[in-house]
Each structure stands twice: as C-alpha cells, then as structure tokens.
Amino acid sequence: MATQQQATPAADERRETPRIQLARLAASAALEHADVTGADPARTHATHAGSERLPGVTVMPEGGEAGAPRYAVALYLVAGLTDLPVLAAQVESQVRRAADAEGLGGAISAIHITFTDLTLPELKRTAHA
Amino acid sequence: MSATETQTKTTATTATGTDLATKGPLVTDTGSTTIADGVVSKVAGLATREVAGVYDVGGGAARALGSAVAKVGVGDRLTQGVSVEVGTREAAVDLTVVIEYGESIPQVTEAVRQNVIKRISGITGLTVTEVNINVTDLHFAGDDEDTSDESRVQ
C-alpha cells in the first residue's frame, strides 16, 4: 500500500516574508519570558500579517544588501516589577536564539525594547529611614 | 615620546566610535531599551508610598479626582501626584505629597527622595537627576472620620 507523506499545510501555505517571520518569532519569544506580562496595551504598535495582527512588535528594514536584507525589531512590552535593563537583555537574547533557530539570526540588525507599562505587586510599607 | 604623550585612555566604544560608558545600560551595540514615562511614574509613586510618614501622594484636587476614577475602575492612582521627565539616560521627578501630622517633614521628604532614587535607578537603569517634593497638606488621625453635618434643627 502506497503511503503518502503530506507536508503540514499551514507551514507550506504560510510563505511569510522574513519580516513577518521575524515579527512572529520576536513577539512569541518575548512573551515566553516569565517577567513579560503583556504586549502593547495601548494597541498602537503591531505588525499586520494578512488578516492577523501581531501586537507589540514592529520590524523595519534597516540596512543589509540586495538579497540579504536586515531588519530592526522593536518590541513594546509590559513587564513585572523587575530590573528592566536585565530583562531587556534576556528578552533580546531569547529573540536572537529564536531567530537563529529559524535561520534568520543574520537578518536582525538591532532589537529595540520599550517598556510601556508595569504590572505591580501589592504595595508594601518599609521602615522610616 | 613623553609618558603623557604615550598615555592612552582605554575606553569601550561601539563600532561607530561612540563611548559606551556615556550611554548607560539602556543603549548597547545591538539595540536600545526605552522606559516609558508611565513606567517611571509608577515606580516613583510606589517608592513614595513605601515610606512611613507619607499619608498620600497628590494634592487635594488630584486626590479627589484619583478617588473618583479609582471607584469607577478607570485611571491609575499610583501615578497621581507624580510628574516625570524621562530622557534616554536620566529622569527628573516632581512629587506632591501629604504627610502624617507629627512626622518630621524634612526627614520624611529626604527618605522619600532617597527611596525614589534607589527604586527608579534599580528598576529602570535611569539616573535620577532630581526629586522635587511639594508637601501640600498634613493628615491628622481624625481626618478620615465621617464629619457629615448634622443640623441642629429640623
């Protein structure tokens, strides 16, 4: 009996541009971090992939050569109360790892992260100085 | 060649020759981190409320409005009475506070100043250049009791 191996229809049919692929993986990688609690609550920054809206991420062409474009990725995130520069470095690292896994690591020229809001814990009162 | 002529200053630089040391922790070779004004305001408001002796943040009108919007679930009381100016590396903070009666105002405001600087620099990486505090009112223990007027006549 002949067997047919079918490729995943969604993966074949998607055929997304590198820009959209980068936006998708950057947003996904950022939101995986435990201290990132959301993206773009003001709904002002997003990448549109056909009818799909990828919130909190924009990808802009920046430099590169013909046939090897490069992009600057901008993320707009909501964070928990934590060291934000450290969190930004960790998110950047996660995004670059995700891009490398998809063969797109060389397409990223820069990653810019904006923390638009904080998710806060209960207030605590400390001793008077 | 003299020692002064041969002395060179070793400084980390970017590929474009920019001195990394002057850029702070928010700008690197591979990208930048931006902290929105609202984030700094929230941290400043939190840090102010952490200090014992501070009854509330915000002047009379701001507090009244803040209570009203908090009741209907709109707006953020944490940022009322807080105004910030945020740059790429530095921030300046203006606060309006109400202090508990009996506390030393200079001591409380200095404690607020130090805590705000510590929290903002620790959480955002920004350097706080100034924290200006305006004490607009004192809170007395009995101020929150129901003081509705009861008419002496009917």
CSV table of C-alpha atoms in Angstrom, one decimal:
chain,number,residue,atom,x,y,z
A,1,MET,CA,0.0,0.0,0.0
A,2,ALA,CA,1.5,3.3,-1.0
A,3,THR,CA,1.8,5.8,1.7
A,4,GLN,CA,1.7,9.4,1.3
A,5,GLN,CA,3.6,11.8,3.5
A,6,GLN,CA,1.9,15.1,3.5
A,7,ALA,CA,3.7,18.3,4.5
A,8,THR,CA,1.9,20.4,7.1
A,9,PRO,CA,-0.5,22.6,5.1
A,10,ALA,CA,-0.1,25.6,7.3
A,11,ALA,CA,3.7,25.7,7.1
A,12,ASP,CA,3.7,25.3,3.3
A,13,GLU,CA,0.9,27.7,2.7
A,14,ARG,CA,2.2,30.4,5.1
A,15,ARG,CA,5.1,31.5,2.9
A,16,GLU,CA,5.7,34.5,5.0
A,17,THR,CA,8.2,37.2,4.3
A,18,PRO,CA,11.3,37.3,6.6
A,19,ARG,CA,9.9,40.5,8.1
A,20,ILE,CA,6.7,38.8,9.2
A,21,GLN,CA,8.5,35.7,10.3
A,22,LEU,CA,10.8,37.9,12.5
A,23,ALA,CA,7.8,39.7,13.9
A,24,ARG,CA,6.1,36.5,14.8
A,25,LEU,CA,9.0,34.8,16.4
A,26,ALA,CA,10.1,38.0,18.2
A,27,ALA,CA,6.7,38.5,19.8
A,28,SER,CA,6.5,34.9,20.7
A,29,ALA,CA,10.0,34.7,22.3
A,30,ALA,CA,9.4,37.9,24.3
A,31,LEU,CA,6.1,36.8,25.7
A,32,GLU,CA,7.7,33.5,26.8
A,33,HIS,CA,9.7,35.3,29.4
A,34,ALA,CA,8.2,35.0,32.9
A,35,ASP,CA,8.7,38.7,33.6
A,36,VAL,CA,7.0,39.9,30.5
A,37,THR,CA,3.3,40.2,31.3
A,38,GLY,CA,1.9,41.6,28.1
A,39,ALA,CA,2.5,43.5,24.9
A,40,ASP,CA,1.4,46.9,23.7
A,41,PRO,CA,-1.7,47.5,26.0
A,42,ALA,CA,-2.4,50.8,24.2
A,43,ARG,CA,-2.7,48.8,20.9
A,44,THR,CA,-0.6,51.3,19.0
A,45,HIS,CA,2.2,49.1,17.7
A,46,ALA,CA,1.7,46.0,15.8
A,47,THR,CA,2.7,44.1,12.6
A,48,HIS,CA,-0.1,43.0,10.3
A,49,ALA,CA,0.3,39.6,8.7
A,50,GLY,CA,-2.6,39.4,6.3
A,51,SER,CA,-5.7,39.4,8.5
A,52,GLU,CA,-3.6,38.6,11.6
A,53,ARG,CA,-2.4,41.2,13.9
A,54,LEU,CA,0.8,40.6,15.9
A,55,PRO,CA,0.6,43.1,18.8
A,56,GLY,CA,3.6,44.8,20.4
A,57,VAL,CA,6.1,44.2,17.6
A,58,THR,CA,7.3,46.1,14.5
A,59,VAL,CA,10.0,45.1,12.1
A,60,MET,CA,11.6,47.8,10.0
A,61,PRO,CA,14.1,47.2,7.1
A,62,GLU,CA,17.4,48.6,8.1
A,63,GLY,CA,20.5,48.2,6.0
A,64,GLY,CA,21.6,44.9,4.5
A,65,GLU,CA,22.4,44.1,0.9
A,66,ALA,CA,20.4,43.1,-2.1
A,67,GLY,CA,19.2,39.5,-1.4
A,68,ALA,CA,20.3,39.8,2.3
A,69,PRO,CA,18.0,42.4,3.9
A,70,ARG,CA,18.4,43.2,7.6
A,71,TYR,CA,15.7,44.4,10.0
A,72,ALA,CA,15.5,46.3,13.2
A,73,VAL,CA,13.0,44.7,15.6
A,74,ALA,CA,11.1,46.9,18.0
A,75,LEU,CA,9.1,45.3,20.9
A,76,TYR,CA,6.6,47.2,23.1
A,77,LEU,CA,6.2,45.2,26.3
A,78,VAL,CA,4.6,45.3,29.7
A,79,ALA,CA,6.9,44.0,32.5
A,80,GLY,CA,6.6,42.9,36.0
A,81,LEU,CA,8.5,44.8,38.7
A,82,THR,CA,12.0,43.7,38.0
A,83,ASP,CA,15.3,45.0,36.8
A,84,LEU,CA,14.3,46.3,33.4
A,85,PRO,CA,17.7,46.5,31.7
A,86,VAL,CA,18.5,42.9,32.7
A,87,LEU,CA,15.0,41.9,31.5
A,88,ALA,CA,15.6,43.7,28.2
A,89,ALA,CA,18.9,41.8,27.7
A,90,GLN,CA,17.3,38.5,28.4
A,91,VAL,CA,14.4,39.2,26.0
A,92,GLU,CA,16.9,40.2,23.3
A,93,SER,CA,18.9,37.0,23.9
A,94,GLN,CA,15.7,34.9,23.6
A,95,VAL,CA,14.7,36.7,20.4
A,96,ARG,CA,18.1,36.2,18.8
A,97,ARG,CA,18.1,32.5,19.8
A,98,ALA,CA,14.7,32.0,18.3
A,99,ALA,CA,15.8,33.8,15.1
A,100,ASP,CA,18.9,31.7,14.9
A,101,ALA,CA,16.8,28.5,15.2
A,102,GLU,CA,14.8,29.7,12.1
A,103,GLY,CA,17.8,30.7,10.2
A,104,LEU,CA,17.0,34.4,10.5
A,105,GLY,CA,19.7,35.4,13.0
A,106,GLY,CA,21.7,37.2,10.4
A,107,ALA,CA,18.7,39.3,9.4
A,108,ILE,CA,18.4,41.2,12.7
A,109,SER,CA,20.4,44.4,12.8
A,110,ALA,CA,19.1,45.6,16.2
A,111,ILE,CA,16.5,44.9,18.8
A,112,HIS,CA,14.9,47.9,20.5
A,113,ILE,CA,12.7,47.3,23.5
A,114,THR,CA,10.3,49.7,25.0
A,115,PHE,CA,8.6,49.0,28.3
A,116,THR,CA,5.3,50.8,28.1
A,117,ASP,CA,3.8,49.7,31.5
A,118,LEU,CA,4.4,47.8,34.6
A,119,THR,CA,2.4,45.1,36.3
A,120,LEU,CA,2.7,45.8,40.1
A,121,PRO,CA,2.5,43.7,43.2
A,122,GLU,CA,0.8,44.7,46.4
A,123,LEU,CA,2.2,47.8,48.0
A,124,LYS,CA,4.4,47.3,51.0
A,125,ARG,CA,5.5,49.9,53.6
A,126,THR,CA,9.1,49.8,54.8
A,127,ALA,CA,10.6,51.3,58.0
A,128,HIS,CA,11.2,55.0,58.2
A,129,ALA,CA,14.8,55.9,57.3
B,1,MET,CA,58.0,60.5,23.5
B,2,SER,CA,56.9,61.5,27.0
B,3,ALA,CA,54.8,59.5,29.3
B,4,THR,CA,51.9,61.9,28.8
B,5,GLU,CA,52.1,61.6,25.1
B,6,THR,CA,52.1,57.8,25.2
B,7,GLN,CA,49.4,57.5,27.8
B,8,THR,CA,46.2,56.4,26.1
B,9,LYS,CA,42.7,56.2,27.6
B,10,THR,CA,41.2,52.8,27.1
B,11,THR,CA,37.5,53.2,26.7
B,12,ALA,CA,35.0,50.7,25.3
B,13,THR,CA,33.5,52.0,22.1
B,14,THR,CA,30.9,51.0,19.7
B,15,ALA,CA,31.6,50.1,16.1
B,16,THR,CA,30.9,53.8,15.3
B,17,GLY,CA,33.4,55.0,17.9
B,18,THR,CA,30.8,56.2,20.4
B,19,ASP,CA,31.9,55.9,24.0
B,20,LEU,CA,29.8,53.1,25.6
B,21,ALA,CA,30.4,54.3,29.1
B,22,THR,CA,28.5,57.5,28.5
B,23,LYS,CA,25.5,55.7,27.0
B,24,GLY,CA,24.4,53.9,30.2
B,25,PRO,CA,22.9,50.5,30.5
B,26,LEU,CA,19.9,51.2,28.2
B,27,VAL,CA,21.9,51.6,24.9
B,28,THR,CA,24.0,48.9,23.5
B,29,ASP,CA,25.6,48.0,20.2
B,30,THR,CA,22.8,45.6,19.5
B,31,GLY,CA,19.8,47.7,20.4
B,32,SER,CA,18.2,50.1,22.9
B,33,THR,CA,15.8,49.9,25.8
B,34,THR,CA,13.3,52.7,26.3
B,35,ILE,CA,11.4,53.3,29.5
B,36,ALA,CA,8.1,55.0,29.1
B,37,ASP,CA,7.1,57.9,31.3
B,38,GLY,CA,4.3,55.9,32.8
B,39,VAL,CA,6.7,53.2,34.0
B,40,VAL,CA,8.9,55.8,35.8
B,41,SER,CA,5.8,57.4,37.2
B,42,LYS,CA,4.5,54.2,38.6
B,43,VAL,CA,7.8,53.3,40.2
B,44,ALA,CA,8.1,56.8,41.7
B,45,GLY,CA,4.6,56.6,43.1
B,46,LEU,CA,5.2,53.2,44.6
B,47,ALA,CA,8.5,54.2,46.1
B,48,THR,CA,6.9,57.3,47.7
B,49,ARG,CA,4.1,55.3,49.2
B,50,GLU,CA,6.6,52.8,50.7
B,51,VAL,CA,8.0,55.4,53.1
B,52,ALA,CA,6.5,55.6,56.5
B,53,GLY,CA,5.1,59.1,57.3
B,54,VAL,CA,3.7,59.6,53.8
B,55,TYR,CA,-0.1,59.6,54.0
B,56,ASP,CA,-0.9,60.0,50.3
B,57,VAL,CA,0.6,61.3,47.1
B,58,GLY,CA,-1.1,64.1,45.2
B,59,GLY,CA,-2.7,67.4,46.1
B,60,GLY,CA,-6.3,67.8,47.2
B,61,ALA,CA,-7.8,68.1,43.7
B,62,ALA,CA,-5.7,65.3,42.3
B,63,ARG,CA,-6.5,63.0,45.2
B,64,ALA,CA,-10.3,63.7,44.9
B,65,LEU,CA,-10.1,63.0,41.2
B,66,GLY,CA,-8.0,59.9,41.8
B,67,SER,CA,-10.5,58.6,44.2
B,68,ALA,CA,-13.3,59.2,41.8
B,69,VAL,CA,-11.6,57.5,38.9
B,70,ALA,CA,-10.4,54.6,41.1
B,71,LYS,CA,-14.1,53.9,42.1
B,72,VAL,CA,-15.2,53.6,38.5
B,73,GLY,CA,-12.1,51.5,37.7
B,74,VAL,CA,-10.5,54.0,35.3
B,75,GLY,CA,-7.1,55.5,35.6
B,76,ASP,CA,-4.2,54.7,37.9
B,77,ARG,CA,-4.0,56.2,41.4
B,78,LEU,CA,-0.3,55.2,41.6
B,79,THR,CA,0.7,58.0,39.3
B,80,GLN,CA,-1.4,60.8,40.7
B,81,GLY,CA,0.7,63.5,42.2
B,82,VAL,CA,3.7,62.3,40.2
B,83,SER,CA,5.2,64.1,37.3
B,84,VAL,CA,8.3,62.9,35.5
B,85,GLU,CA,10.7,63.9,32.7
B,86,VAL,CA,12.4,60.9,31.2
B,87,GLY,CA,15.4,61.1,28.8
B,88,THR,CA,17.5,58.3,27.3
B,89,ARG,CA,19.7,58.1,30.4
B,90,GLU,CA,18.2,60.3,33.1
B,91,ALA,CA,14.9,61.2,34.8
B,92,ALA,CA,13.6,64.0,36.9
B,93,VAL,CA,10.7,63.6,39.3
B,94,ASP,CA,8.3,66.0,40.8
B,95,LEU,CA,6.1,64.8,43.7
B,96,THR,CA,3.1,66.2,45.6
B,97,VAL,CA,2.6,64.5,48.9
B,98,VAL,CA,0.5,64.6,52.1
B,99,ILE,CA,2.5,63.9,55.3
B,100,GLU,CA,1.2,62.5,58.5
B,101,TYR,CA,1.0,65.1,61.3
B,102,GLY,CA,3.7,64.6,63.8
B,103,GLU,CA,6.3,63.4,61.4
B,104,SER,CA,9.4,65.4,60.6
B,105,ILE,CA,8.8,66.8,57.2
B,106,PRO,CA,12.5,67.2,56.3
B,107,GLN,CA,13.2,63.6,57.4
B,108,VAL,CA,10.2,62.1,55.6
B,109,THR,CA,10.9,64.0,52.4
B,110,GLU,CA,14.5,63.1,52.4
B,111,ALA,CA,13.6,59.4,52.9
B,112,VAL,CA,11.2,59.7,50.0
B,113,ARG,CA,13.9,61.3,47.9
B,114,GLN,CA,16.4,58.5,48.6
B,115,ASN,CA,13.8,55.7,48.1
B,116,VAL,CA,12.6,57.1,44.8
B,117,ILE,CA,16.2,57.4,43.5
B,118,LYS,CA,17.0,53.9,44.7
B,119,ARG,CA,13.9,52.3,43.2
B,120,ILE,CA,14.0,54.1,39.8
B,121,SER,CA,17.7,53.6,39.3
B,122,GLY,CA,17.4,49.9,40.4
B,123,ILE,CA,14.4,49.1,38.3
B,124,THR,CA,14.9,51.2,35.2
B,125,GLY,CA,18.6,51.8,35.0
B,126,LEU,CA,18.0,55.5,34.6
B,127,THR,CA,20.0,58.1,36.6
B,128,VAL,CA,17.7,60.3,38.7
B,129,THR,CA,19.0,63.8,38.5
B,130,GLU,CA,16.4,65.5,40.8
B,131,VAL,CA,13.4,64.7,43.0
B,132,ASN,CA,11.4,67.7,43.9
B,133,ILE,CA,8.8,67.3,46.6
B,134,ASN,CA,5.9,69.6,47.3
B,135,VAL,CA,4.2,69.0,50.7
B,136,THR,CA,0.7,70.3,50.2
B,137,ASP,CA,-1.1,69.1,53.3
B,138,LEU,CA,-0.9,67.4,56.6
B,139,HIS,CA,-3.0,64.4,57.6
B,140,PHE,CA,-4.5,64.2,61.1
B,141,ALA,CA,-5.7,60.9,62.6
B,142,GLY,CA,-9.3,62.1,62.8
B,143,ASP,CA,-9.4,63.5,59.3
B,144,ASP,CA,-11.0,60.3,57.8
B,145,GLU,CA,-13.9,60.1,60.2
B,146,ASP,CA,-17.4,60.9,58.9
B,147,THR,CA,-17.9,64.6,59.6
B,148,SER,CA,-21.2,65.0,57.8
B,149,ASP,CA,-23.0,68.0,59.2
B,150,GLU,CA,-26.0,67.3,61.4
B,151,SER,CA,-28.4,70.1,61.5
B,152,ARG,CA,-29.3,71.3,65.0
B,153,VAL,CA,-32.9,71.9,63.9
B,154,GLN,CA,-35.5,70.1,61.8
